[in-house]
Amino acid sequence: MTGSIAILTLTKTSYQLGKKLKKCLAENEVEVVHLYGLEKYVEEKKEEYQNHQFKSGFSEIFNSYDHLVCIMATGIVVRHLAPLIQDKQKDPAVIVMDEKSQFVISLLSGHVGGGNALTREIAELMEAQAVITTATDVQNVTAIDSLSQSINGWYPDFKETTKKMNSLLAAHKKVALLDEENIVSDTRGLTVINNLANDVIKQYEATIVVSFRQLANLPRACYQVVPRQFVLGMGAKKNTPLSVIEKEFEIFCGLHDIHSRSIKKIVSIDLKKEEPGIIAFANQLEVPFETFKKEELEASSLKYPQSDFVKSIVGIGNVALSAADFATNGKVMTDRYGHNGVTFALGKD
């Protein structure tokens, strides 16, 4: 299980159970697990809730961790969750467990947040009963949001598409899957097909298409899930507007037949770490922006054509190519693209 986990407790009994769970998760190679409890029960000061108050502590933890495991009554958790819940794509997973470790309940963000998977993992570790109520899981079929998360995917109109597709799957309607990348492992409830010919897809209520390509004019009831697989090396002149970056990136995607959402990370030299246009562009694509020091990129830069002008500005002869090379251990897939003060190069991690 990836992501940070906070274990929340309220009583002495739940705190002791939390200690046991924390140890089990750590032994199961979960890297970040923190235990919290009331001041009078905890053994270390860092385990106390903020301001010694469960309410304020719960709020802080909700906004700081990927998963919350609450060893307490479900009603308490629901009351404290109510004012904090925003969006299923952003909210952390919330799991409830009783003090006797009989039941582990997936309460919030079961699919996108990974709550269902962690619930099963904890139930196995603690020899408890997992309680999962999402319709697709109950019907033993996959869900489009779970499928997408498993391949680091993206798809448009998230809420509407998720509701529509998961309803079809939970009702055991005929849904097809065209997986161009052959990366989907959970195909429960799906029929795998190998093309989108009309006589094929008309047999199904809907079709999920997994592809990093920009697919125009998809047939009716076809929904593309774009796996985010590529690292985008990038450079830009100071104060290059976002509108210029967007236009050049659109051209770059067209040249290499990739969907704009197939990018998993943007990388550059650290001199560009505060560049407003690049930061705004990364935010728009909802991907991290990572930078490297000149010394880190120097060896990579020597593999590619040099620009004396670029070297006079940043200290190495190229930025997009060297950043993409360094970030992917040499797996660069394209030549350098440069126009209007913007440069791109694509790598695959």
mmCIF file of C-alpha atoms in Angstrom:
data_model
loop_
_atom_site.group_PDB
_atom_site.id
_atom_site.type_symbol
_atom_site.label_atom_id
_atom_site.label_comp_id
_atom_site.label_asym_id
_atom_site.label_seq_id
_atom_site.Cartn_x
_atom_site.Cartn_y
_atom_site.Cartn_z
ATOM 1 C CA MET A 1 0.000 0.000 0.000
ATOM 2 C CA THR A 2 1.439 3.359 -1.014
ATOM 3 C CA GLY A 3 0.724 6.667 0.665
ATOM 4 C CA SER A 4 0.799 7.904 4.234
ATOM 5 C CA ILE A 5 -1.433 6.405 6.926
ATOM 6 C CA ALA A 6 -2.670 7.959 10.169
ATOM 7 C CA ILE A 7 -4.176 5.741 12.865
ATOM 8 C CA LEU A 8 -6.600 7.675 15.096
ATOM 9 C CA THR A 9 -7.675 6.470 18.532
ATOM 10 C CA LEU A 10 -9.757 7.793 21.441
ATOM 11 C CA THR A 11 -9.424 5.263 24.272
ATOM 12 C CA LYS A 12 -6.634 3.339 25.976
ATOM 13 C CA THR A 13 -7.843 0.109 24.378
ATOM 14 C CA SER A 14 -7.962 1.592 20.890
ATOM 15 C CA TYR A 15 -4.524 3.145 21.360
ATOM 16 C CA GLN A 16 -3.022 -0.237 22.229
ATOM 17 C CA LEU A 17 -4.728 -1.787 19.206
ATOM 18 C CA GLY A 18 -3.388 1.101 17.122
ATOM 19 C CA LYS A 19 0.150 0.280 18.272
ATOM 20 C CA LYS A 20 -0.322 -3.293 17.125
ATOM 21 C CA LEU A 21 -1.714 -2.188 13.756
ATOM 22 C CA LYS A 22 1.108 0.304 13.247
ATOM 23 C CA LYS A 23 3.670 -2.444 13.843
ATOM 24 C CA CYS A 24 1.893 -4.803 11.440
ATOM 25 C CA LEU A 25 1.727 -2.176 8.695
ATOM 26 C CA ALA A 26 5.377 -1.254 9.173
ATOM 27 C CA GLU A 27 6.355 -4.917 8.917
ATOM 28 C CA ASN A 28 4.271 -5.053 5.734
ATOM 29 C CA GLU A 29 6.525 -2.356 4.219
ATOM 30 C CA VAL A 30 4.189 0.610 4.607
ATOM 31 C CA GLU A 31 6.659 3.489 4.899
ATOM 32 C CA VAL A 32 4.663 6.254 6.615
ATOM 33 C CA VAL A 33 2.404 5.225 9.517
ATOM 34 C CA HIS A 34 1.684 7.588 12.410
ATOM 35 C CA LEU A 35 -0.372 6.839 15.516
ATOM 36 C CA TYR A 36 -2.498 9.439 17.329
ATOM 37 C CA GLY A 37 -4.375 9.396 20.628
ATOM 38 C CA LEU A 38 -5.505 11.514 23.556
ATOM 39 C CA GLU A 39 -2.846 13.064 25.784
ATOM 40 C CA LYS A 40 -3.608 10.826 28.771
ATOM 41 C CA TYR A 41 -3.116 7.606 26.787
ATOM 42 C CA VAL A 42 -0.251 8.214 24.371
ATOM 43 C CA GLU A 43 3.312 7.162 25.121
ATOM 44 C CA GLU A 44 5.009 9.867 23.030
ATOM 45 C CA LYS A 45 4.210 13.570 22.865
ATOM 46 C CA LYS A 46 4.269 13.563 19.046
ATOM 47 C CA GLU A 47 1.284 11.214 19.122
ATOM 48 C CA GLU A 48 -1.010 13.777 20.771
ATOM 49 C CA TYR A 49 -3.734 15.480 18.745
ATOM 50 C CA GLN A 50 -3.223 19.118 17.794
ATOM 51 C CA ASN A 51 -4.097 21.430 20.726
ATOM 52 C CA HIS A 52 -4.893 18.255 22.722
ATOM 53 C CA GLN A 53 -8.279 18.249 20.952
ATOM 54 C CA PHE A 54 -9.607 15.395 18.839
ATOM 55 C CA LYS A 55 -11.746 17.709 16.671
ATOM 56 C CA SER A 56 -8.926 20.027 15.602
ATOM 57 C CA GLY A 57 -6.527 17.092 15.376
ATOM 58 C CA PHE A 58 -8.920 15.185 13.127
ATOM 59 C CA SER A 59 -9.207 18.142 10.761
ATOM 60 C CA GLU A 60 -5.433 18.578 10.531
ATOM 61 C CA ILE A 61 -4.867 14.862 9.951
ATOM 62 C CA PHE A 62 -7.626 14.696 7.320
ATOM 63 C CA ASN A 63 -5.780 17.305 5.272
ATOM 64 C CA SER A 64 -2.318 15.812 5.806
ATOM 65 C CA TYR A 65 -2.560 12.072 5.115
ATOM 66 C CA ASP A 66 -3.576 9.780 2.252
ATOM 67 C CA HIS A 67 -5.400 7.307 4.516
ATOM 68 C CA LEU A 68 -7.075 7.597 7.928
ATOM 69 C CA VAL A 69 -7.737 4.495 10.026
ATOM 70 C CA CYS A 70 -10.104 5.411 12.859
ATOM 71 C CA ILE A 71 -10.388 2.889 15.692
ATOM 72 C CA MET A 72 -13.665 4.128 17.146
ATOM 73 C CA ALA A 73 -17.411 4.263 16.542
ATOM 74 C CA THR A 74 -18.524 4.962 12.968
ATOM 75 C CA GLY A 75 -20.887 7.696 14.168
ATOM 76 C CA ILE A 76 -18.045 9.716 15.693
ATOM 77 C CA VAL A 77 -16.096 9.532 12.450
ATOM 78 C CA VAL A 78 -19.091 10.535 10.316
ATOM 79 C CA ARG A 79 -19.796 13.603 12.465
ATOM 80 C CA HIS A 80 -16.209 14.818 12.179
ATOM 81 C CA LEU A 81 -15.987 14.003 8.479
ATOM 82 C CA ALA A 82 -19.126 15.902 7.460
ATOM 83 C CA PRO A 83 -17.657 19.436 7.284
ATOM 84 C CA LEU A 84 -14.382 18.265 5.716
ATOM 85 C CA ILE A 85 -15.458 16.195 2.711
ATOM 86 C CA GLN A 86 -14.898 17.966 -0.607
ATOM 87 C CA ASP A 87 -14.297 15.735 -3.620
ATOM 88 C CA LYS A 88 -13.794 11.992 -4.104
ATOM 89 C CA GLN A 89 -10.742 12.681 -6.267
ATOM 90 C CA LYS A 90 -9.052 14.621 -3.458
ATOM 91 C CA ASP A 91 -10.408 13.327 -0.140
ATOM 92 C CA PRO A 92 -8.265 10.793 1.716
ATOM 93 C CA ALA A 93 -9.475 7.265 2.275
ATOM 94 C CA VAL A 94 -11.182 6.831 5.644
ATOM 95 C CA ILE A 95 -11.471 3.445 7.322
ATOM 96 C CA VAL A 96 -13.217 2.586 10.603
ATOM 97 C CA MET A 97 -12.235 -0.280 12.889
ATOM 98 C CA ASP A 98 -13.778 -1.419 16.164
ATOM 99 C CA GLU A 99 -11.776 -1.770 19.391
ATOM 100 C CA LYS A 100 -11.919 -5.550 19.314
ATOM 101 C CA SER A 101 -10.608 -5.717 15.770
ATOM 102 C CA GLN A 102 -13.638 -7.623 14.556
ATOM 103 C CA PHE A 103 -14.579 -5.419 11.598
ATOM 104 C CA VAL A 104 -12.691 -3.086 9.259
ATOM 105 C CA ILE A 105 -15.036 -0.765 7.345
ATOM 106 C CA SER A 106 -14.180 1.165 4.182
ATOM 107 C CA LEU A 107 -16.046 4.438 4.735
ATOM 108 C CA LEU A 108 -14.719 7.051 2.285
ATOM 109 C CA SER A 109 -12.725 7.068 -0.988
ATOM 110 C CA GLY A 110 -12.838 3.327 -1.417
ATOM 111 C CA HIS A 111 -11.774 3.380 -5.057
ATOM 112 C CA VAL A 112 -9.782 6.496 -5.920
ATOM 113 C CA GLY A 113 -8.363 6.906 -2.432
ATOM 114 C CA GLY A 114 -7.481 3.240 -2.108
ATOM 115 C CA GLY A 115 -9.722 2.692 0.907
ATOM 116 C CA ASN A 116 -11.063 -0.671 -0.209
ATOM 117 C CA ALA A 117 -7.597 -2.081 -0.866
ATOM 118 C CA LEU A 118 -6.283 -0.884 2.500
ATOM 119 C CA THR A 119 -9.390 -2.234 4.246
ATOM 120 C CA ARG A 120 -8.695 -5.688 2.847
ATOM 121 C CA GLU A 121 -5.025 -5.437 3.781
ATOM 122 C CA ILE A 122 -5.775 -4.428 7.378
ATOM 123 C CA ALA A 123 -8.457 -7.092 7.731
ATOM 124 C CA GLU A 124 -5.960 -9.741 6.665
ATOM 125 C CA LEU A 125 -3.244 -8.435 8.981
ATOM 126 C CA MET A 126 -5.589 -8.228 11.979
ATOM 127 C CA GLU A 127 -7.616 -11.362 11.171
ATOM 128 C CA ALA A 128 -10.775 -9.254 10.958
ATOM 129 C CA GLN A 129 -13.781 -9.065 8.633
ATOM 130 C CA ALA A 130 -13.493 -6.500 5.826
ATOM 131 C CA VAL A 131 -16.703 -4.529 5.245
ATOM 132 C CA ILE A 132 -16.897 -3.006 1.762
ATOM 133 C CA THR A 133 -20.169 -1.658 0.421
ATOM 134 C CA THR A 134 -19.344 -0.088 -2.956
ATOM 135 C CA ALA A 135 -21.688 -1.604 -5.530
ATOM 136 C CA THR A 136 -19.022 -2.806 -7.956
ATOM 137 C CA ASP A 137 -17.115 -4.587 -5.198
ATOM 138 C CA VAL A 138 -20.278 -6.193 -3.878
ATOM 139 C CA GLN A 139 -21.079 -7.409 -7.414
ATOM 140 C CA ASN A 140 -17.476 -8.600 -7.895
ATOM 141 C CA VAL A 141 -16.762 -6.428 -10.912
ATOM 142 C CA THR A 142 -14.147 -3.784 -11.537
ATOM 143 C CA ALA A 143 -14.934 -0.047 -11.459
ATOM 144 C CA ILE A 144 -13.697 2.532 -13.929
ATOM 145 C CA ASP A 145 -12.217 4.732 -11.201
ATOM 146 C CA SER A 146 -10.390 1.744 -9.673
ATOM 147 C CA LEU A 147 -9.183 0.678 -13.106
ATOM 148 C CA SER A 148 -7.955 4.191 -13.831
ATOM 149 C CA GLN A 149 -6.186 4.508 -10.500
ATOM 150 C CA SER A 150 -4.378 1.193 -10.994
ATOM 151 C CA ILE A 151 -2.737 2.497 -14.187
ATOM 152 C CA ASN A 152 -2.282 6.100 -12.997
ATOM 153 C CA GLY A 153 -4.957 7.083 -15.487
ATOM 154 C CA TRP A 154 -7.058 10.132 -16.282
ATOM 155 C CA TYR A 155 -10.432 10.508 -17.950
ATOM 156 C CA PRO A 156 -12.680 13.521 -18.578
ATOM 157 C CA ASP A 157 -15.975 14.309 -16.828
ATOM 158 C CA PHE A 158 -14.867 12.225 -13.879
ATOM 159 C CA LYS A 159 -18.020 12.293 -11.749
ATOM 160 C CA GLU A 160 -20.504 11.795 -14.578
ATOM 161 C CA THR A 161 -18.453 9.092 -16.313
ATOM 162 C CA THR A 162 -17.723 7.242 -13.068
ATOM 163 C CA LYS A 163 -21.381 7.180 -12.096
ATOM 164 C CA LYS A 164 -22.505 6.024 -15.536
ATOM 165 C CA MET A 165 -19.866 3.326 -16.053
ATOM 166 C CA ASN A 166 -19.947 1.919 -12.532
ATOM 167 C CA SER A 167 -23.733 1.698 -12.681
ATOM 168 C CA LEU A 168 -23.484 -0.383 -15.853
ATOM 169 C CA LEU A 169 -20.811 -2.631 -14.369
ATOM 170 C CA ALA A 170 -22.653 -3.115 -11.071
ATOM 171 C CA ALA A 171 -25.799 -4.067 -13.030
ATOM 172 C CA HIS A 172 -23.751 -6.617 -15.026
ATOM 173 C CA LYS A 173 -24.443 -4.885 -18.323
ATOM 174 C CA LYS A 174 -22.189 -5.714 -21.264
ATOM 175 C CA VAL A 175 -19.125 -3.455 -21.122
ATOM 176 C CA ALA A 176 -16.084 -3.891 -23.373
ATOM 177 C CA LEU A 177 -12.428 -3.049 -22.821
ATOM 178 C CA LEU A 178 -9.924 -2.131 -25.527
ATOM 179 C CA ASP A 179 -6.532 -1.973 -23.805
ATOM 180 C CA GLU A 180 -3.958 -0.706 -26.302
ATOM 181 C CA GLU A 181 -1.225 -0.761 -23.666
ATOM 182 C CA ASN A 182 -2.081 -4.194 -22.245
ATOM 183 C CA ILE A 183 -1.718 -2.846 -18.706
ATOM 184 C CA VAL A 184 -5.132 -3.439 -17.113
ATOM 185 C CA SER A 185 -5.016 -6.379 -14.699
ATOM 186 C CA ASP A 186 -8.528 -6.288 -13.211
ATOM 187 C CA THR A 187 -10.987 -7.036 -16.001
ATOM 188 C CA ARG A 188 -13.847 -8.398 -13.874
ATOM 189 C CA GLY A 189 -17.146 -7.607 -15.601
ATOM 190 C CA LEU A 190 -15.405 -6.509 -18.805
ATOM 191 C CA THR A 191 -15.119 -8.225 -22.179
ATOM 192 C CA VAL A 192 -11.730 -7.625 -23.791
ATOM 193 C CA ILE A 193 -11.886 -6.643 -27.478
ATOM 194 C CA ASN A 194 -9.145 -5.749 -29.963
ATOM 195 C CA ASN A 195 -10.768 -3.120 -32.185
ATOM 196 C CA LEU A 196 -13.506 -0.503 -32.283
ATOM 197 C CA ALA A 197 -15.292 -1.670 -35.409
ATOM 198 C CA ASN A 198 -18.987 -0.785 -35.348
ATOM 199 C CA ASP A 199 -20.095 -4.399 -35.599
ATOM 200 C CA VAL A 200 -18.015 -5.141 -32.491
ATOM 201 C CA ILE A 201 -18.852 -2.264 -30.159
ATOM 202 C CA LYS A 202 -22.558 -2.220 -30.990
ATOM 203 C CA GLN A 203 -22.822 -5.435 -28.969
ATOM 204 C CA TYR A 204 -21.974 -3.529 -25.769
ATOM 205 C CA GLU A 205 -23.628 -0.882 -23.650
ATOM 206 C CA ALA A 206 -20.305 0.937 -23.353
ATOM 207 C CA THR A 207 -16.602 0.518 -24.106
ATOM 208 C CA ILE A 208 -13.571 1.583 -22.090
ATOM 209 C CA VAL A 209 -10.569 2.454 -24.260
ATOM 210 C CA VAL A 210 -7.154 2.547 -22.571
ATOM 211 C CA SER A 211 -4.710 4.503 -24.728
ATOM 212 C CA PHE A 212 -2.108 7.262 -24.353
ATOM 213 C CA ARG A 213 -2.904 8.480 -27.879
ATOM 214 C CA GLN A 214 -5.147 11.439 -28.726
ATOM 215 C CA LEU A 215 -8.185 9.580 -30.049
ATOM 216 C CA ALA A 216 -10.484 11.855 -32.017
ATOM 217 C CA ASN A 217 -14.115 11.047 -32.810
ATOM 218 C CA LEU A 218 -14.486 7.998 -30.622
ATOM 219 C CA PRO A 219 -17.639 6.006 -31.391
ATOM 220 C CA ARG A 220 -20.732 6.425 -29.254
ATOM 221 C CA ALA A 221 -20.529 5.185 -25.661
ATOM 222 C CA CYS A 222 -16.727 4.855 -25.782
ATOM 223 C CA TYR A 223 -14.812 6.312 -22.833
ATOM 224 C CA GLN A 224 -11.061 6.813 -22.996
ATOM 225 C CA VAL A 225 -8.836 6.314 -19.969
ATOM 226 C CA VAL A 226 -5.406 7.857 -20.544
ATOM 227 C CA PRO A 227 -2.517 6.193 -18.668
ATOM 228 C CA ARG A 228 -0.082 8.817 -17.429
ATOM 229 C CA GLN A 229 3.182 7.216 -18.529
ATOM 230 C CA PHE A 230 5.485 9.958 -19.786
ATOM 231 C CA VAL A 231 7.917 12.398 -18.230
ATOM 232 C CA LEU A 232 8.018 15.771 -19.966
ATOM 233 C CA GLY A 233 11.376 17.509 -19.993
ATOM 234 C CA MET A 234 10.746 21.214 -20.372
ATOM 235 C CA GLY A 235 12.429 24.572 -20.690
ATOM 236 C CA ALA A 236 11.001 28.051 -21.211
ATOM 237 C CA LYS A 237 12.243 31.590 -21.486
ATOM 238 C CA LYS A 238 11.593 33.736 -18.430
ATOM 239 C CA ASN A 239 7.939 34.804 -18.078
ATOM 240 C CA THR A 240 6.706 32.818 -21.075
ATOM 241 C CA PRO A 241 2.882 33.046 -20.862
ATOM 242 C CA LEU A 242 0.852 29.946 -20.106
ATOM 243 C CA SER A 243 -1.097 30.475 -23.349
ATOM 244 C CA VAL A 244 2.119 30.126 -25.383
ATOM 245 C CA ILE A 245 3.145 26.974 -23.493
ATOM 246 C CA GLU A 246 -0.302 25.452 -24.060
ATOM 247 C CA LYS A 247 -0.193 26.142 -27.798
ATOM 248 C CA GLU A 248 3.302 24.714 -28.229
ATOM 249 C CA PHE A 249 2.434 21.650 -26.158
ATOM 250 C CA GLU A 250 -0.623 21.032 -28.334
ATOM 251 C CA ILE A 251 1.640 21.008 -31.394
ATOM 252 C CA PHE A 252 4.161 18.755 -29.622
ATOM 253 C CA CYS A 253 1.430 16.243 -28.712
ATOM 254 C CA GLY A 254 0.216 16.205 -32.305
ATOM 255 C CA LEU A 255 3.706 15.532 -33.629
ATOM 256 C CA HIS A 256 4.135 12.513 -31.358
ATOM 257 C CA ASP A 257 0.524 11.264 -31.264
ATOM 258 C CA ILE A 258 0.127 11.498 -27.513
ATOM 259 C CA HIS A 259 -2.774 12.693 -25.389
ATOM 260 C CA SER A 260 -2.009 15.812 -23.369
ATOM 261 C CA ARG A 261 -2.983 13.942 -20.193
ATOM 262 C CA SER A 262 -0.466 11.144 -20.782
ATOM 263 C CA ILE A 263 2.133 13.197 -18.880
ATOM 264 C CA LYS A 264 2.874 11.973 -15.344
ATOM 265 C CA LYS A 265 5.506 14.559 -14.388
ATOM 266 C CA ILE A 266 7.216 17.697 -15.718
ATOM 267 C CA VAL A 267 10.963 18.100 -15.135
ATOM 268 C CA SER A 268 13.430 20.927 -15.696
ATOM 269 C CA ILE A 269 16.533 22.622 -14.315
ATOM 270 C CA ASP A 270 16.297 24.219 -10.863
ATOM 271 C CA LEU A 271 16.748 27.709 -12.332
ATOM 272 C CA LYS A 272 13.178 27.263 -13.607
ATOM 273 C CA LYS A 273 11.627 26.040 -10.353
ATOM 274 C CA GLU A 274 9.837 29.373 -9.812
ATOM 275 C CA GLU A 275 8.883 29.933 -13.467
ATOM 276 C CA PRO A 276 5.178 30.966 -13.337
ATOM 277 C CA GLY A 277 4.226 29.584 -16.754
ATOM 278 C CA ILE A 278 5.661 26.132 -16.087
ATOM 279 C CA ILE A 279 4.132 25.992 -12.610
ATOM 280 C CA ALA A 280 0.715 26.976 -13.996
ATOM 281 C CA PHE A 281 1.082 24.403 -16.783
ATOM 282 C CA ALA A 282 1.895 21.618 -14.304
ATOM 283 C CA ASN A 283 -1.092 22.631 -12.180
ATOM 284 C CA GLN A 284 -3.312 22.562 -15.239
ATOM 285 C CA LEU A 285 -2.208 19.014 -16.065
ATOM 286 C CA GLU A 286 -2.447 18.093 -12.359
ATOM 287 C CA VAL A 287 1.061 16.632 -12.313
ATOM 288 C CA PRO A 288 4.139 17.328 -10.151
ATOM 289 C CA PHE A 289 6.878 19.673 -11.342
ATOM 290 C CA GLU A 290 10.369 18.549 -10.354
ATOM 291 C CA THR A 291 13.673 20.322 -10.950
ATOM 292 C CA PHE A 292 17.309 19.235 -10.840
ATOM 293 C CA LYS A 293 20.576 21.042 -10.256
ATOM 294 C CA LYS A 294 22.869 21.852 -13.165
ATOM 295 C CA GLU A 295 25.463 19.437 -11.779
ATOM 296 C CA GLU A 296 22.914 16.598 -11.818
ATOM 297 C CA LEU A 297 21.992 17.243 -15.448
ATOM 298 C CA GLU A 298 25.465 17.863 -16.832
ATOM 299 C CA ALA A 299 26.292 14.277 -17.811
ATOM 300 C CA SER A 300 22.890 13.822 -19.456
ATOM 301 C CA SER A 301 23.196 17.095 -21.362
ATOM 302 C CA LEU A 302 26.410 15.935 -23.069
ATOM 303 C CA LYS A 303 24.507 13.135 -24.833
ATOM 304 C CA TYR A 304 22.546 15.638 -26.921
ATOM 305 C CA PRO A 305 23.098 18.617 -29.243
ATOM 306 C CA GLN A 306 24.424 21.678 -27.409
ATOM 307 C CA SER A 307 23.270 25.283 -27.565
ATOM 308 C CA ASP A 308 25.888 27.883 -26.721
ATOM 309 C CA PHE A 309 23.145 30.368 -25.882
ATOM 310 C CA VAL A 310 21.413 27.991 -23.451
ATOM 311 C CA LYS A 311 24.772 27.118 -21.901
ATOM 312 C CA SER A 312 25.536 30.798 -21.337
ATOM 313 C CA ILE A 313 22.231 31.187 -19.467
ATOM 314 C CA VAL A 314 21.896 27.989 -17.401
ATOM 315 C CA GLY A 315 25.365 26.431 -17.504
ATOM 316 C CA ILE A 316 24.544 23.358 -19.636
ATOM 317 C CA GLY A 317 23.864 23.054 -23.357
ATOM 318 C CA ASN A 318 20.249 21.842 -23.196
ATOM 319 C CA VAL A 319 17.469 21.655 -20.633
ATOM 320 C CA ALA A 320 14.457 19.669 -21.869
ATOM 321 C CA LEU A 321 16.518 16.744 -23.160
ATOM 322 C CA SER A 322 18.874 16.532 -20.208
ATOM 323 C CA ALA A 323 16.017 16.765 -17.691
ATOM 324 C CA ALA A 324 14.012 14.066 -19.474
ATOM 325 C CA ASP A 325 17.136 11.892 -19.730
ATOM 326 C CA PHE A 326 18.096 12.282 -16.077
ATOM 327 C CA ALA A 327 14.548 11.708 -14.792
ATOM 328 C CA THR A 328 14.067 8.487 -16.805
ATOM 329 C CA ASN A 329 17.570 7.007 -16.631
ATOM 330 C CA GLY A 330 18.176 7.650 -20.316
ATOM 331 C CA LYS A 331 14.785 6.575 -21.686
ATOM 332 C CA VAL A 332 14.248 9.616 -23.928
ATOM 333 C CA MET A 333 11.740 9.011 -26.715
ATOM 334 C CA THR A 334 11.796 12.187 -28.817
ATOM 335 C CA ASP A 335 14.096 14.818 -30.224
ATOM 336 C CA ARG A 336 14.057 18.285 -28.729
ATOM 337 C CA TYR A 337 11.082 20.416 -29.738
ATOM 338 C CA GLY A 338 11.641 24.157 -29.541
ATOM 339 C CA HIS A 339 9.516 27.116 -30.620
ATOM 340 C CA ASN A 340 8.489 30.501 -29.222
ATOM 341 C CA GLY A 341 10.887 30.158 -26.311
ATOM 342 C CA VAL A 342 9.484 26.788 -25.171
ATOM 343 C CA THR A 343 11.296 23.452 -25.368
ATOM 344 C CA PHE A 344 9.987 19.929 -24.811
ATOM 345 C CA ALA A 345 11.395 16.393 -24.809
ATOM 346 C CA LEU A 346 9.561 13.228 -23.871
ATOM 347 C CA GLY A 347 10.839 10.375 -21.734
ATOM 348 C CA LYS A 348 9.242 7.251 -20.351
ATOM 349 C CA ASP A 349 9.886 6.326 -16.740
#
